[in-house]
Amino acid sequence: MASLSLVLLPLIFSTSLLLTVTVTQSEAYSKTKPFQGYKPEKLTQLHFYFHDVISGDKPTTIRVAEAPGTNSSATAFGVVTVADCPLTEGPDMSSKEVGRAQGMYASTDMKTFGFTMVFNLAFTEGEFNGSTVAMYGRNAILLEGRELPIIGGTGAFRFARGYALPKTYKIVGIDAVVEYNVFIWH
Ligand SMILES: *[C@@H]1O[C@H](CO)[C@@H](O)[C@H](O)[C@H]1NC(C)=O
Ligand SMILES: *[C@@H]1O[C@H](CO)[C@@H](O)[C@H](O)[C@H]1NC(C)=O
């Protein structure tokens, strides 16, 4: 026992010393310095198809929550879904995948089909492989012309601002293929 504490004591000692040192050298909580401003230089247009598969044994979109009145609501008000949907070059699910739309959407309109979408578009092809954009907004799915804001991004899309124009391409049962034109200033 005695020899064990003899071995452990210096260890504990050096660990607490290390902790002290770490605390002293930690970075300041905040730093503010003059910034020359960021001027977006490019406008990138992306075009792809978003596959929202709810039915079958390989859904891309899963219902995770609902309100007591969701099933009796004409607009499924209160339903919350989580999705990892493929984004492909062509309208066919088997065409080349260029990224994934990962996020969630919830029915937030009592009168018409209107979803609040919270998505990260994570690209996996070409020069934007590894870059993401954050898309957030209202999607009134029955409207022909819809628009969702692009509110930020990572990688090649740092500082991104822009908008996405979804257009329903095909509906099969409760599944949908949606064509997207996305304009990103970055
Ligand atoms: C509402 O409908 C969904 C989908 O059909 C079903 O999974 C769920 O159990 C239903 N909820 C209630 C409370 O009946
Ligand atoms: C995309 O990037 C990942 C991670 O760096 C890499 O493993 C993958 O091969 C890349 N895909 C393409 C199509 O370049």
mmCIF file of C-alpha atoms and ligand atoms in Angstrom:
data_model
loop_
_atom_site.group_PDB
_atom_site.id
_atom_site.type_symbol
_atom_site.label_atom_id
_atom_site.label_comp_id
_atom_site.label_asym_id
_atom_site.label_seq_id
_atom_site.Cartn_x
_atom_site.Cartn_y
_atom_site.Cartn_z
ATOM 1 C CA MET A 1 0.000 0.000 0.000
ATOM 2 C CA ALA A 2 2.744 2.347 1.084
ATOM 3 C CA SER A 3 4.758 1.737 -2.034
ATOM 4 C CA LEU A 4 1.673 2.236 -4.187
ATOM 5 C CA SER A 5 1.030 5.712 -2.787
ATOM 6 C CA LEU A 6 4.677 6.473 -3.246
ATOM 7 C CA VAL A 7 4.233 5.695 -6.911
ATOM 8 C CA LEU A 8 0.894 7.495 -7.214
ATOM 9 C CA LEU A 9 1.733 10.632 -5.248
ATOM 10 C CA PRO A 10 4.169 12.141 -7.747
ATOM 11 C CA LEU A 11 1.709 11.274 -10.490
ATOM 12 C CA ILE A 12 -1.125 13.146 -8.806
ATOM 13 C CA PHE A 13 1.251 15.969 -8.102
ATOM 14 C CA SER A 14 2.447 16.320 -11.646
ATOM 15 C CA THR A 15 -1.126 16.057 -12.952
ATOM 16 C CA SER A 16 -2.279 18.941 -10.789
ATOM 17 C CA LEU A 17 0.787 20.922 -11.834
ATOM 18 C CA LEU A 18 -0.051 20.227 -15.438
ATOM 19 C CA LEU A 19 -3.617 21.390 -14.858
ATOM 20 C CA THR A 20 -2.377 24.627 -13.322
ATOM 21 C CA VAL A 21 -0.114 25.232 -16.275
ATOM 22 C CA THR A 22 -2.903 24.479 -18.721
ATOM 23 C CA VAL A 23 -5.253 26.932 -17.028
ATOM 24 C CA THR A 24 -2.633 29.686 -16.998
ATOM 25 C CA GLN A 25 -1.868 29.210 -20.671
ATOM 26 C CA SER A 26 -5.451 28.863 -21.886
ATOM 27 C CA GLU A 27 -6.550 31.316 -24.524
ATOM 28 C CA ALA A 28 -8.611 34.349 -23.702
ATOM 29 C CA TYR A 29 -12.345 33.821 -23.847
ATOM 30 C CA SER A 30 -12.727 36.556 -26.424
ATOM 31 C CA LYS A 31 -10.592 38.623 -28.749
ATOM 32 C CA THR A 32 -11.756 41.457 -30.937
ATOM 33 C CA LYS A 33 -9.646 43.049 -33.598
ATOM 34 C CA PRO A 34 -10.264 45.262 -36.598
ATOM 35 C CA PHE A 35 -11.540 43.344 -39.585
ATOM 36 C CA GLN A 36 -11.248 44.619 -43.117
ATOM 37 C CA GLY A 37 -14.611 43.165 -43.966
ATOM 38 C CA TYR A 38 -15.359 40.217 -46.138
ATOM 39 C CA LYS A 39 -16.464 40.818 -49.671
ATOM 40 C CA PRO A 40 -18.085 37.850 -51.333
ATOM 41 C CA GLU A 41 -16.300 37.236 -54.599
ATOM 42 C CA LYS A 42 -18.216 34.517 -56.320
ATOM 43 C CA LEU A 43 -21.718 33.491 -57.111
ATOM 44 C CA THR A 44 -22.025 29.734 -57.401
ATOM 45 C CA GLN A 45 -25.101 28.117 -58.838
ATOM 46 C CA LEU A 46 -25.812 24.529 -57.892
ATOM 47 C CA HIS A 47 -28.391 22.283 -59.469
ATOM 48 C CA PHE A 48 -29.429 18.920 -58.053
ATOM 49 C CA TYR A 49 -32.364 16.730 -57.113
ATOM 50 C CA PHE A 50 -33.403 16.126 -53.510
ATOM 51 C CA HIS A 51 -34.904 12.712 -52.751
ATOM 52 C CA ASP A 52 -37.361 12.663 -49.883
ATOM 53 C CA VAL A 53 -38.225 9.006 -49.325
ATOM 54 C CA ILE A 54 -40.706 8.440 -46.512
ATOM 55 C CA SER A 55 -42.215 5.083 -47.499
ATOM 56 C CA GLY A 56 -40.669 1.640 -47.971
ATOM 57 C CA ASP A 57 -37.996 -0.120 -45.985
ATOM 58 C CA LYS A 58 -35.211 2.342 -46.841
ATOM 59 C CA PRO A 59 -36.643 5.725 -45.916
ATOM 60 C CA THR A 60 -34.393 8.788 -46.028
ATOM 61 C CA THR A 61 -36.804 10.720 -43.843
ATOM 62 C CA ILE A 62 -38.095 9.487 -40.496
ATOM 63 C CA ARG A 63 -40.951 10.776 -38.406
ATOM 64 C CA VAL A 64 -39.559 11.327 -34.922
ATOM 65 C CA ALA A 65 -42.274 13.246 -33.099
ATOM 66 C CA GLU A 66 -45.822 14.449 -33.330
ATOM 67 C CA ALA A 67 -48.387 16.389 -31.338
ATOM 68 C CA PRO A 68 -51.592 14.817 -29.982
ATOM 69 C CA GLY A 69 -53.520 16.498 -32.810
ATOM 70 C CA THR A 70 -51.087 15.845 -35.661
ATOM 71 C CA ASN A 71 -52.917 12.885 -37.204
ATOM 72 C CA SER A 72 -56.243 14.699 -37.226
ATOM 73 C CA SER A 73 -54.713 17.885 -38.626
ATOM 74 C CA ALA A 74 -55.181 18.491 -42.358
ATOM 75 C CA THR A 75 -51.608 19.784 -42.505
ATOM 76 C CA ALA A 76 -50.003 17.249 -40.123
ATOM 77 C CA PHE A 77 -49.326 20.204 -37.859
ATOM 78 C CA GLY A 78 -46.709 19.345 -35.260
ATOM 79 C CA VAL A 79 -45.023 16.470 -37.017
ATOM 80 C CA VAL A 80 -41.215 16.511 -36.807
ATOM 81 C CA THR A 81 -39.036 14.507 -39.186
ATOM 82 C CA VAL A 82 -35.307 13.910 -39.362
ATOM 83 C CA ALA A 83 -33.742 13.354 -42.766
ATOM 84 C CA ASP A 84 -30.559 12.297 -44.528
ATOM 85 C CA CYS A 85 -31.584 12.657 -48.150
ATOM 86 C CA PRO A 86 -29.417 12.020 -51.195
ATOM 87 C CA LEU A 87 -28.789 14.931 -53.556
ATOM 88 C CA THR A 88 -28.189 13.668 -57.066
ATOM 89 C CA GLU A 89 -27.124 15.170 -60.379
ATOM 90 C CA GLY A 90 -30.132 13.828 -62.256
ATOM 91 C CA PRO A 91 -33.733 13.205 -61.197
ATOM 92 C CA ASP A 92 -33.127 9.485 -60.874
ATOM 93 C CA MET A 93 -32.118 8.245 -57.418
ATOM 94 C CA SER A 94 -29.447 6.092 -59.126
ATOM 95 C CA SER A 95 -27.766 9.048 -60.825
ATOM 96 C CA LYS A 96 -24.532 10.428 -59.395
ATOM 97 C CA GLU A 97 -24.786 11.542 -55.774
ATOM 98 C CA VAL A 98 -23.305 15.006 -55.208
ATOM 99 C CA GLY A 99 -24.174 15.409 -51.541
ATOM 100 C CA ARG A 100 -26.646 14.845 -48.726
ATOM 101 C CA ALA A 101 -29.325 17.018 -47.230
ATOM 102 C CA GLN A 102 -29.124 16.364 -43.507
ATOM 103 C CA GLY A 103 -31.486 17.989 -41.099
ATOM 104 C CA MET A 104 -35.077 18.134 -40.109
ATOM 105 C CA TYR A 105 -38.376 19.582 -41.046
ATOM 106 C CA ALA A 106 -41.536 20.161 -39.093
ATOM 107 C CA SER A 107 -45.073 21.042 -40.088
ATOM 108 C CA THR A 108 -45.532 24.530 -38.685
ATOM 109 C CA ASP A 109 -48.559 25.792 -40.596
ATOM 110 C CA MET A 110 -52.113 25.043 -39.462
ATOM 111 C CA LYS A 111 -53.814 26.199 -42.673
ATOM 112 C CA THR A 112 -51.713 24.970 -45.559
ATOM 113 C CA PHE A 113 -48.804 22.583 -46.028
ATOM 114 C CA GLY A 114 -45.904 24.630 -44.728
ATOM 115 C CA PHE A 115 -42.752 23.182 -43.279
ATOM 116 C CA THR A 116 -39.922 24.799 -41.391
ATOM 117 C CA MET A 117 -36.751 23.332 -42.848
ATOM 118 C CA VAL A 118 -33.442 23.204 -40.992
ATOM 119 C CA PHE A 119 -30.870 21.565 -43.256
ATOM 120 C CA ASN A 120 -27.176 21.230 -43.854
ATOM 121 C CA LEU A 121 -26.389 20.510 -47.488
ATOM 122 C CA ALA A 122 -23.172 18.500 -47.282
ATOM 123 C CA PHE A 123 -21.466 18.191 -50.656
ATOM 124 C CA THR A 124 -19.389 15.146 -51.569
ATOM 125 C CA GLU A 125 -18.418 15.764 -55.189
ATOM 126 C CA GLY A 126 -16.008 17.915 -57.139
ATOM 127 C CA GLU A 127 -14.580 21.200 -55.874
ATOM 128 C CA PHE A 128 -17.189 21.460 -53.100
ATOM 129 C CA ASN A 129 -16.522 18.035 -51.617
ATOM 130 C CA GLY A 130 -16.389 18.548 -47.842
ATOM 131 C CA SER A 131 -18.055 21.961 -47.922
ATOM 132 C CA THR A 132 -21.522 22.596 -46.524
ATOM 133 C CA VAL A 133 -24.204 25.236 -46.655
ATOM 134 C CA ALA A 134 -26.862 25.865 -44.034
ATOM 135 C CA MET A 135 -30.363 26.176 -45.447
ATOM 136 C CA TYR A 136 -33.130 27.368 -43.194
ATOM 137 C CA GLY A 137 -36.604 28.591 -43.994
ATOM 138 C CA ARG A 138 -40.242 28.065 -44.749
ATOM 139 C CA ASN A 139 -41.223 25.592 -47.427
ATOM 140 C CA ALA A 140 -44.847 25.815 -48.540
ATOM 141 C CA ILE A 141 -44.611 22.608 -50.523
ATOM 142 C CA LEU A 142 -47.769 23.063 -52.589
ATOM 143 C CA LEU A 143 -46.608 26.353 -54.071
ATOM 144 C CA GLU A 144 -44.976 26.329 -57.481
ATOM 145 C CA GLY A 145 -42.470 29.032 -56.579
ATOM 146 C CA ARG A 146 -40.739 28.528 -53.248
ATOM 147 C CA GLU A 147 -37.626 30.075 -51.818
ATOM 148 C CA LEU A 148 -35.433 29.138 -48.882
ATOM 149 C CA PRO A 149 -32.597 31.231 -47.477
ATOM 150 C CA ILE A 150 -28.995 30.029 -47.408
ATOM 151 C CA ILE A 151 -27.728 31.488 -44.175
ATOM 152 C CA GLY A 152 -24.128 30.334 -43.980
ATOM 153 C CA GLY A 153 -21.593 27.742 -44.944
ATOM 154 C CA THR A 154 -18.283 26.033 -44.314
ATOM 155 C CA GLY A 155 -15.186 25.273 -46.370
ATOM 156 C CA ALA A 156 -15.488 26.786 -49.842
ATOM 157 C CA PHE A 157 -18.782 28.286 -48.675
ATOM 158 C CA ARG A 158 -17.563 30.219 -45.630
ATOM 159 C CA PHE A 159 -19.564 33.410 -45.189
ATOM 160 C CA ALA A 160 -22.164 32.116 -47.641
ATOM 161 C CA ARG A 161 -25.403 33.964 -48.258
ATOM 162 C CA GLY A 162 -27.929 33.010 -50.838
ATOM 163 C CA TYR A 163 -31.155 31.335 -51.675
ATOM 164 C CA ALA A 164 -32.496 28.012 -52.857
ATOM 165 C CA LEU A 165 -35.382 27.548 -55.269
ATOM 166 C CA PRO A 166 -37.022 24.153 -54.777
ATOM 167 C CA LYS A 167 -39.431 22.884 -57.385
ATOM 168 C CA THR A 168 -41.335 19.627 -57.079
ATOM 169 C CA TYR A 169 -40.212 17.345 -59.876
ATOM 170 C CA LYS A 170 -42.151 14.197 -59.066
ATOM 171 C CA ILE A 171 -44.393 12.824 -56.318
ATOM 172 C CA VAL A 172 -44.917 9.098 -55.902
ATOM 173 C CA GLY A 173 -47.311 8.374 -53.056
ATOM 174 C CA ILE A 174 -45.803 10.249 -50.124
ATOM 175 C CA ASP A 175 -42.292 10.344 -51.581
ATOM 176 C CA ALA A 176 -40.973 13.299 -53.507
ATOM 177 C CA VAL A 177 -38.177 14.253 -55.855
ATOM 178 C CA VAL A 178 -37.518 17.967 -55.681
ATOM 179 C CA GLU A 179 -35.389 19.893 -58.144
ATOM 180 C CA TYR A 180 -33.178 22.522 -56.509
ATOM 181 C CA ASN A 181 -31.482 25.560 -57.987
ATOM 182 C CA VAL A 182 -29.269 27.134 -55.354
ATOM 183 C CA PHE A 183 -27.501 30.487 -55.690
ATOM 184 C CA ILE A 184 -24.683 31.050 -53.236
ATOM 185 C CA TRP A 185 -22.682 34.228 -52.806
ATOM 186 C CA HIS A 186 -19.401 33.423 -51.056
HETATM 187 C C1 LIG B 1 -50.108 8.981 -36.319
HETATM 188 O O1 LIG B 1 -49.784 8.465 -37.587
HETATM 189 C C2 LIG B 1 -48.474 7.890 -37.680
HETATM 190 C C3 LIG B 1 -48.205 7.537 -39.114
HETATM 191 O O2 LIG B 1 -49.244 6.818 -39.689
HETATM 192 C C4 LIG B 1 -48.389 6.717 -36.727
HETATM 193 O O3 LIG B 1 -47.092 6.180 -36.771
HETATM 194 C C5 LIG B 1 -48.671 7.192 -35.317
HETATM 195 O O4 LIG B 1 -48.682 6.101 -34.428
HETATM 196 C C6 LIG B 1 -50.002 7.917 -35.251
HETATM 197 N N1 LIG B 1 -50.126 8.507 -33.941
HETATM 198 C C7 LIG B 1 -51.235 8.415 -33.198
HETATM 199 C C8 LIG B 1 -51.195 9.130 -31.878
HETATM 200 O O5 LIG B 1 -52.207 7.791 -33.564
HETATM 201 C C1 LIG B 2 -14.353 13.702 -50.920
HETATM 202 O O1 LIG B 2 -13.541 13.943 -49.796
HETATM 203 C C2 LIG B 2 -13.371 12.793 -48.976
HETATM 204 C C3 LIG B 2 -12.622 13.228 -47.732
HETATM 205 O O2 LIG B 2 -11.481 13.954 -48.061
HETATM 206 C C4 LIG B 2 -12.650 11.714 -49.777
HETATM 207 O O3 LIG B 2 -12.503 10.565 -48.982
HETATM 208 C C5 LIG B 2 -13.484 11.394 -50.994
HETATM 209 O O4 LIG B 2 -12.809 10.447 -51.796
HETATM 210 C C6 LIG B 2 -13.771 12.637 -51.798
HETATM 211 N N1 LIG B 2 -14.700 12.302 -52.860
HETATM 212 C C7 LIG B 2 -14.524 12.705 -54.120
HETATM 213 C C8 LIG B 2 -15.556 12.274 -55.068
HETATM 214 O O5 LIG B 2 -13.566 13.383 -54.466
#
